[in-house]
XYZ file of C-alpha atoms in Angstrom:
571
model
C 167.811 39.839 95.620
C 167.955 36.615 97.612
C 165.719 35.983 100.624
C 165.706 33.139 103.155
C 163.095 30.459 102.531
C 161.080 31.363 105.639
C 160.840 34.980 104.463
C 159.934 33.800 100.974
C 157.021 31.832 102.419
C 155.915 34.870 104.416
C 155.954 37.102 101.337
C 154.017 34.539 99.321
C 151.357 34.274 102.007
C 151.220 38.064 102.291
C 150.767 38.475 98.557
C 147.756 36.187 98.746
C 146.071 37.912 101.680
C 144.594 41.313 102.308
C 147.295 42.744 104.521
C 149.773 45.525 104.003
C 152.239 43.958 101.583
C 151.492 45.583 98.232
C 152.600 44.348 94.837
C 154.456 47.560 94.012
C 156.369 47.397 97.277
C 157.285 43.762 96.637
C 158.550 44.661 93.206
C 160.820 47.342 94.619
C 162.625 44.930 96.951
C 163.760 42.612 94.160
C 166.735 44.369 92.566
C 169.219 41.406 92.159
C 171.543 40.014 91.014
C 173.065 38.524 94.140
C 176.218 36.503 94.564
C 174.220 34.211 96.845
C 171.562 33.362 94.233
C 172.951 30.061 92.980
C 169.851 27.831 92.971
C 167.781 29.376 90.206
C 165.578 32.234 89.076
C 162.130 33.137 87.754
C 160.848 36.215 85.931
C 157.254 36.993 84.988
C 154.796 39.873 84.747
C 153.415 39.124 88.233
C 155.271 39.278 91.542
C 152.835 36.783 93.078
C 153.487 34.320 90.270
C 157.254 34.772 90.334
C 157.080 34.041 94.065
C 155.247 30.797 93.328
C 157.930 29.802 90.839
C 160.708 30.615 93.263
C 158.909 28.743 96.038
C 158.866 25.639 93.830
C 162.623 25.997 93.324
C 163.037 26.360 97.093
C 161.148 23.090 97.579
C 163.669 21.275 95.422
C 161.848 21.659 92.130
C 163.611 22.470 88.892
C 163.178 25.117 86.201
C 160.388 23.128 84.515
C 158.390 22.906 87.758
C 158.851 26.641 88.301
C 157.772 27.349 84.724
C 154.565 25.327 84.970
C 153.524 26.748 88.346
C 154.311 30.319 87.313
C 152.490 29.991 83.985
C 149.313 28.607 85.551
C 149.468 31.487 88.046
C 149.907 34.141 85.351
C 146.734 32.779 83.756
C 144.925 33.469 87.023
C 146.162 37.035 87.527
C 146.826 38.091 83.917
C 143.640 36.551 82.567
C 143.193 39.424 80.125
C 145.897 37.984 77.861
C 146.681 34.439 78.998
C 145.252 31.358 80.660
C 144.224 27.778 79.998
C 141.816 28.933 77.280
C 144.831 29.863 75.140
C 148.118 28.431 73.949
C 151.706 29.237 73.071
C 155.278 28.077 72.578
C 158.220 27.168 74.795
C 161.961 26.884 74.264
C 163.472 24.378 76.693
C 167.007 23.418 77.692
C 167.606 20.396 79.906
C 170.405 19.916 82.435
C 172.561 18.231 79.779
C 172.369 21.171 77.381
C 169.868 19.540 75.006
C 167.186 21.784 73.503
C 163.550 21.312 72.537
C 161.067 23.662 70.855
C 157.529 22.940 72.064
C 154.465 24.099 70.114
C 151.203 24.198 72.069
C 149.706 26.880 69.838
C 145.933 26.917 69.337
C 144.741 25.060 66.239
C 141.847 25.482 63.824
C 139.103 22.861 64.033
C 138.082 20.329 61.397
C 135.267 22.568 60.128
C 137.516 25.606 59.587
C 138.106 26.951 56.075
C 139.912 29.886 54.517
C 136.654 31.643 53.596
C 134.892 31.149 56.940
C 135.036 34.886 57.721
C 134.003 36.208 54.326
C 131.507 38.978 55.038
C 132.010 38.439 58.763
C 135.516 39.600 59.677
C 134.288 40.448 63.181
C 133.573 36.748 63.612
C 137.332 36.205 63.855
C 137.496 38.606 66.802
C 134.512 37.920 69.058
C 132.249 34.936 69.572
C 132.559 31.195 69.153
C 133.826 31.302 65.579
C 137.002 33.075 66.766
C 138.084 30.272 69.109
C 140.891 27.848 68.270
C 141.486 24.630 70.208
C 143.377 25.715 73.371
C 146.799 24.138 73.880
C 148.105 25.463 77.191
C 146.956 22.648 79.485
C 148.381 19.875 77.313
C 151.518 21.919 76.657
C 152.255 22.459 80.340
C 151.477 18.828 81.125
C 153.863 17.718 78.356
C 156.643 19.936 79.738
C 156.075 18.759 83.306
C 155.970 15.056 82.418
C 159.176 15.254 80.400
C 161.206 17.720 82.455
C 159.589 18.297 85.866
C 160.612 16.717 89.170
C 157.912 17.683 91.691
C 154.440 16.056 91.655
C 151.906 17.631 89.252
C 149.529 18.431 92.117
C 152.301 20.175 94.054
C 153.196 22.375 91.095
C 149.561 23.474 90.710
C 148.769 24.213 94.356
C 150.036 27.808 94.318
C 147.923 28.931 91.334
C 144.860 27.164 92.782
C 145.334 28.916 96.116
C 145.714 32.342 94.508
C 142.595 31.869 92.375
C 140.555 30.741 95.382
C 141.865 33.006 98.155
C 142.380 36.016 95.936
C 145.063 38.401 94.742
C 145.464 42.148 94.901
C 144.227 43.960 91.819
C 147.231 45.693 90.265
C 147.385 48.876 88.235
C 148.411 46.687 85.274
C 145.114 44.767 85.482
C 143.029 47.935 85.835
C 144.802 49.496 82.853
C 144.127 46.500 80.596
C 140.510 46.344 81.738
C 140.216 49.966 80.639
C 141.665 49.154 77.228
C 139.285 46.203 76.797
C 136.080 48.173 77.364
C 137.144 51.534 75.939
C 134.800 52.731 73.210
C 132.280 49.975 73.910
C 128.914 51.278 75.175
C 128.411 47.971 76.987
C 130.996 47.019 79.590
C 130.756 43.226 79.354
C 132.865 42.814 82.504
C 130.261 44.741 84.489
C 126.993 44.059 82.674
C 127.347 40.342 81.901
C 126.665 38.433 85.156
C 128.999 35.667 84.040
C 131.954 38.087 83.971
C 130.725 40.364 86.753
C 130.913 37.486 89.219
C 134.702 37.958 89.136
C 135.194 41.518 87.918
C 132.340 43.348 89.666
C 131.158 41.096 92.515
C 129.525 43.961 94.435
C 128.161 45.758 91.371
C 131.252 47.939 90.935
C 134.347 47.176 88.873
C 137.348 46.008 90.873
C 139.882 48.729 91.645
C 143.596 48.838 92.428
C 144.250 47.235 95.803
C 141.007 45.235 95.920
C 141.191 41.496 96.504
C 139.891 39.634 93.462
C 139.004 35.940 93.471
C 138.353 33.502 90.618
C 136.788 30.611 92.501
C 135.301 28.858 89.468
C 138.712 28.940 87.819
C 140.281 27.606 91.037
C 137.911 24.637 90.934
C 138.839 24.075 87.288
C 142.562 24.110 88.030
C 141.959 21.691 90.893
C 140.196 19.277 88.528
C 143.159 19.484 86.163
C 145.526 18.900 89.100
C 143.555 15.787 90.080
C 142.767 14.310 86.664
C 145.357 15.763 84.301
C 144.723 17.078 80.798
C 142.161 14.360 79.948
C 139.411 16.254 81.751
C 140.181 19.311 79.606
C 140.366 17.558 76.230
C 137.933 14.641 76.517
C 136.086 15.059 79.817
C 133.546 17.383 81.380
C 135.535 20.568 80.756
C 135.849 19.798 77.040
C 132.125 19.107 76.757
C 131.225 22.335 78.563
C 133.568 24.443 76.420
C 132.370 22.922 73.142
C 128.736 23.446 74.100
C 129.371 27.088 75.016
C 131.423 27.739 71.867
C 128.707 26.263 69.647
C 126.041 28.310 71.430
C 128.080 31.371 70.422
C 128.107 30.442 66.714
C 131.337 28.438 66.839
C 132.072 25.223 64.957
C 134.622 23.491 67.205
C 133.638 19.925 68.075
C 134.592 17.563 70.874
C 136.709 15.646 68.358
C 138.807 18.787 67.778
C 139.713 18.855 71.470
C 140.293 15.095 71.576
C 142.614 15.150 68.548
C 144.737 18.132 69.648
C 148.473 17.372 69.920
C 151.490 19.135 71.388
C 154.222 19.278 68.739
C 157.978 19.172 69.149
C 159.270 21.504 66.425
C 162.776 21.656 64.944
C 165.012 23.901 67.049
C 166.263 26.917 65.097
C 169.735 28.012 66.073
C 172.669 30.190 65.086
C 175.566 32.002 66.727
C 175.969 35.686 67.491
C 179.310 37.119 68.655
C 180.282 33.655 69.879
C 177.055 32.940 71.780
C 174.834 30.084 70.589
C 171.172 31.058 70.244
C 168.287 28.552 70.238
C 164.676 29.370 69.441
C 161.327 28.112 68.155
C 160.736 28.264 64.422
C 157.512 28.556 62.424
C 154.703 28.985 63.128
C 156.527 31.026 65.798
C 158.903 33.812 64.718
C 162.136 33.018 66.520
C 163.917 32.738 63.166
C 163.261 36.423 62.543
C 165.054 37.386 65.753
C 168.016 35.235 64.692
C 167.985 36.821 61.229
C 168.094 40.381 62.595
C 170.981 39.561 64.920
C 172.936 37.754 62.183
C 172.533 40.786 59.934
C 173.871 43.043 62.702
C 176.797 40.654 63.200
C 178.023 41.576 59.708
C 179.020 45.003 61.015
C 182.261 45.630 62.866
C 181.635 45.689 66.594
C 183.590 48.947 66.845
C 181.025 50.635 64.588
C 178.514 50.626 67.450
C 180.297 53.676 68.856
C 178.396 55.722 66.269
C 175.055 55.559 68.067
C 172.990 57.245 65.374
C 174.320 55.101 62.526
C 174.023 51.912 64.571
C 170.395 52.706 65.408
C 169.652 53.196 61.705
C 171.343 49.912 60.791
C 169.475 48.052 63.498
C 166.115 49.407 62.343
C 166.922 48.524 58.732
C 167.921 44.985 59.738
C 164.655 44.788 61.654
C 162.658 45.920 58.619
C 164.243 43.244 56.447
C 163.556 40.688 59.164
C 159.898 41.605 59.516
C 159.556 41.650 55.726
C 160.623 37.996 55.694
C 157.785 36.934 58.007
C 155.308 36.955 55.123
C 156.820 33.697 53.846
C 156.373 31.896 57.162
C 153.456 29.696 58.157
C 152.639 26.374 59.762
C 155.265 24.039 58.222
C 152.764 21.194 58.280
C 150.772 23.072 55.632
C 153.229 25.413 53.883
C 155.928 23.949 51.648
C 159.493 25.160 51.910
C 159.273 26.781 55.356
C 162.130 24.709 56.790
C 164.440 25.662 53.938
C 163.392 29.308 54.139
C 164.136 29.487 57.863
C 167.549 27.899 57.319
C 168.302 30.537 54.682
C 167.429 33.352 57.108
C 170.612 32.660 59.093
C 172.766 31.543 56.167
C 176.000 33.554 55.966
C 175.612 34.525 52.315
C 171.988 35.578 52.828
C 172.697 37.889 55.769
C 175.708 39.364 53.961
C 173.449 40.228 51.026
C 170.957 41.806 53.415
C 173.715 43.862 55.016
C 174.906 44.993 51.564
C 171.383 46.153 50.687
C 171.230 48.410 53.758
C 172.275 51.965 52.965
C 173.948 53.936 55.739
C 172.398 57.098 54.319
C 168.701 56.455 53.759
C 165.803 54.029 54.049
C 164.510 52.022 51.096
C 161.070 51.773 49.458
C 158.737 49.505 51.411
C 158.604 46.839 48.694
C 162.379 46.349 48.978
C 161.896 44.912 52.466
C 158.754 42.927 51.654
C 159.188 41.605 48.103
C 156.114 39.394 48.373
C 153.944 42.503 48.871
C 151.734 40.703 51.370
C 150.426 41.628 54.774
C 150.084 39.730 58.039
C 147.525 40.333 60.784
C 148.621 42.355 63.788
C 149.171 40.035 66.726
C 148.339 41.127 70.230
C 148.659 40.533 73.968
C 150.774 37.775 75.442
C 152.516 36.737 78.660
C 156.116 35.608 78.908
C 157.817 33.564 81.630
C 161.467 32.537 81.993
C 163.028 30.174 84.543
C 166.438 28.611 85.164
C 168.059 26.411 87.797
C 171.504 25.411 89.048
C 171.626 22.267 86.888
C 171.702 24.400 83.735
C 168.060 23.746 82.857
C 166.334 26.827 81.452
C 162.982 27.705 79.909
C 161.453 30.520 77.884
C 157.677 30.359 77.344
C 155.096 32.642 75.769
C 151.365 32.075 76.184
C 148.329 34.035 75.017
C 144.584 34.197 74.429
C 145.365 36.809 71.709
C 143.268 39.992 72.060
C 142.359 41.324 75.498
C 140.053 38.723 77.086
C 140.321 36.624 73.919
C 137.012 36.083 72.141
C 135.233 37.684 75.128
C 133.729 34.305 75.924
C 133.909 32.817 79.402
C 132.557 29.304 79.891
C 130.185 29.928 82.835
C 130.818 26.889 85.017
C 134.607 26.723 84.705
C 135.562 30.402 84.465
C 137.740 29.598 81.432
C 138.281 32.614 79.159
C 138.536 31.373 75.577
C 140.993 32.663 72.992
C 140.318 34.390 69.680
C 143.443 33.002 68.055
C 141.647 32.429 64.736
C 142.088 36.176 64.242
C 145.818 35.531 63.760
C 145.123 33.813 60.434
C 145.053 35.871 57.241
C 141.691 36.322 55.525
C 141.605 36.026 51.687
C 140.439 39.046 49.757
C 140.859 41.481 52.634
C 143.858 43.719 51.805
C 145.242 46.020 54.444
C 145.017 49.799 54.401
C 148.112 50.000 52.167
C 146.637 47.714 49.508
C 148.853 44.745 50.371
C 147.167 41.384 49.957
C 146.977 38.922 52.875
C 149.627 36.219 53.143
C 148.554 32.962 51.499
C 151.009 31.079 53.732
C 148.826 32.067 56.683
C 145.392 31.212 55.248
C 143.133 28.997 57.359
C 143.119 25.235 56.903
C 141.557 22.567 59.144
C 143.910 21.765 62.063
C 146.410 24.442 60.988
C 148.085 26.747 63.518
C 148.273 30.478 62.757
C 151.550 32.361 62.442
C 152.725 33.910 65.703
C 155.162 36.689 66.634
C 156.438 34.648 69.588
C 160.254 34.406 69.760
C 161.522 32.701 72.946
C 165.320 32.385 72.987
C 167.859 30.540 75.134
C 171.533 31.504 74.726
C 174.664 29.550 75.638
C 178.371 30.294 75.957
C 180.814 28.728 73.466
C 181.500 25.940 75.980
C 177.778 25.076 76.061
C 176.995 26.450 79.516
C 173.893 28.582 79.965
C 174.238 32.303 79.253
C 170.658 33.574 79.285
C 167.001 32.865 78.655
C 164.963 35.703 77.157
C 161.532 36.392 75.699
C 158.827 38.999 75.461
C 155.135 39.737 75.381
C 153.614 42.409 73.191
C 152.164 40.930 70.026
C 153.983 42.081 66.898
C 156.545 43.885 69.076
C 157.761 40.622 70.609
C 160.406 40.172 67.916
C 161.852 43.674 68.213
C 161.815 43.669 72.030
C 163.459 40.237 72.332
C 166.073 41.084 69.706
C 166.949 44.379 71.388
C 167.370 42.757 74.801
C 169.711 40.098 73.410
C 171.594 42.622 71.302
C 172.247 44.928 74.261
C 173.242 42.035 76.535
C 175.678 40.496 74.039
C 176.821 43.360 71.817
C 177.131 45.958 74.572
C 177.821 43.526 77.437
C 175.018 44.996 79.532
C 173.425 43.310 82.504
C 169.929 42.071 81.759
C 168.462 44.812 83.910
C 170.376 47.420 81.921
C 169.288 45.813 78.649
C 165.622 45.924 79.668
C 165.867 49.578 80.689
C 167.146 50.653 77.268
C 164.628 52.562 75.144
C 162.910 50.436 72.526
C 162.406 50.839 68.807
C 159.991 48.963 66.591
C 159.451 48.938 62.836
C 157.644 46.047 61.148
C 157.601 47.615 57.635
C 153.806 47.659 57.494
C 152.738 50.151 58.614
C 155.788 52.077 57.379
C 156.350 53.650 60.783
C 159.221 53.595 63.262
C 157.931 53.574 66.833
C 160.165 55.210 69.440
C 159.425 55.359 73.152
C 158.851 58.881 74.480
C 162.225 59.200 76.214
C 164.262 57.835 73.307
C 167.307 60.028 72.613
C 166.182 63.100 70.643
C 169.446 63.463 68.718
C 169.310 59.878 67.516
C 165.640 60.310 66.642
C 166.500 63.373 64.554
C 169.236 61.426 62.763
C 166.777 58.637 61.986
C 164.262 61.131 60.602
C 167.008 62.626 58.409
C 167.624 59.175 56.927
C 163.960 58.823 55.970
C 162.406 56.970 58.900
C 158.779 57.873 59.622
C 159.001 58.325 63.381
C 156.021 58.072 65.712
C 156.467 58.541 69.451
C 154.702 56.049 71.722
C 154.366 55.530 75.439
C 156.597 52.882 77.019
C 154.982 49.572 77.871
C 153.929 48.260 74.460
C 156.194 45.246 74.978
C 157.287 43.395 78.107
C 160.559 41.463 78.302
C 161.491 38.805 80.866
C 165.084 37.592 81.117
C 167.492 35.591 83.259
C 171.265 35.586 82.888
C 173.684 33.190 84.540
C 176.749 35.065 85.722
C 180.360 33.928 85.599
C 180.232 32.819 89.245
C 177.181 30.612 88.417
C 174.734 32.893 90.234
C 171.600 34.207 88.541
C 170.451 37.671 87.505
C 166.667 37.752 87.099
C 165.336 40.775 85.219
C 161.664 41.562 84.758
C 159.980 44.206 82.640
C 160.544 47.616 84.325
C 157.647 49.123 82.362
C 155.175 46.860 84.193
C 154.537 47.818 87.799
C 153.689 44.330 89.035
C 156.412 42.350 87.272
C 159.188 40.616 89.199
C 162.425 38.795 88.536
C 163.395 36.679 91.544
C 166.451 34.531 92.232
C 167.195 32.122 95.037
């Protein structure tokens, strides 16, 4: 849906104040696409943040400006799984159709070692030892400096205003708060004064519809707006974070923050049904999405009319794809990763994979995962996509890992710190199936842990933008992103239709196929007959954001329908 700029400004102001415009209502008035939406689009998990991104486009900013403003905002409102205490990856396309894969993933410090959690596995989950060097601030600054057009301070004003003036507590936030404290006799959000200042300012936990502020975090964002990333990596914010981390048994030093670098990774790409796909490779998992799609491309397009058989083939391709992840790791530390990723989309390799898939039954688990190794489950993330009329497009995933990261908030700044060290594999700790941890993902100083993130930008054969897609949802990111692209390209669905389709997920370990509750029962029965171990799950375990550029050059912005506060907006 396209709205005039004056109405856009009104909605943005309303979303930030305590009047009668509610997030759920705002979401419902953004159906799109519109033939008038030629300037650009934004999609994120938060209507307030998508409005900020679209406002930046309305001011003459580009897709990079919209991405940076929206991402900083999502860290304010979706602090339970993202923010400047975390990191991530971005796939970028400039106006000339050139691509860049940006890695701002958290990194281990100089004192880290592969046996640092021996006898203390919980130390990788909570406390200072779980924290990796955050990369989001430097990553967003890198993207803005290279691709943005509006001033840095301008791009950050919306997130600062929302943090200071407040935002309406959504049902999404309340639900994740419930998950974070469930089973814990001590509600840290309520009982710890440091957290309660934001989450229980009057002695009671915030509820749906309340106005929540994060004034310390607003001040922090304002410092970053004024002084850039230096204040975060070498200045007063770095010193405060390091001191707090070390007080909580962590080993990160000021030098770890000072030496952190944003990396430009090789772009992984392939074609699928004529569309060119571009993604971020290891330590992200975009190559796995490409591998699954290339395997499916080996089948005749007409075969998709057999829904039950096609579903089985897709799940089997997914299982082979996930089985390949065990060989991935940070290419700066693991030999042969570049060659392995190239092989994942090689024609002969995907043909062999297709030939190994039986149309009649599943295979033993070790056939999909020949290395017989396990990877840690990855967790919560946020995804943002943007595009503009020049052809620039972005797809970014950011995270603090588990809900509220390491459950550490630096008191003065309000920064919630990640527990990304939990994404490394721990030697000598096999999983419940007896599979050993992946050596490719063992901890090393300065190494970055393997991630499920798979941001993708797709182009038409003539090089013009087709779509930008990505997902949140930990280990389910790969399956959700792949499904959205598959439906949009293979079945020629709109992005909104693709996101509404029921999702499947099978990562080999555990040997379980997850189906959303309202998945087709007949297809589910056919999958069970072929040997799939089906478990039914509630919708909402992954969240996809997508933008498609239509043939008339207008934009379709599609946001996750399973999240009540998400919004895809075009202008």
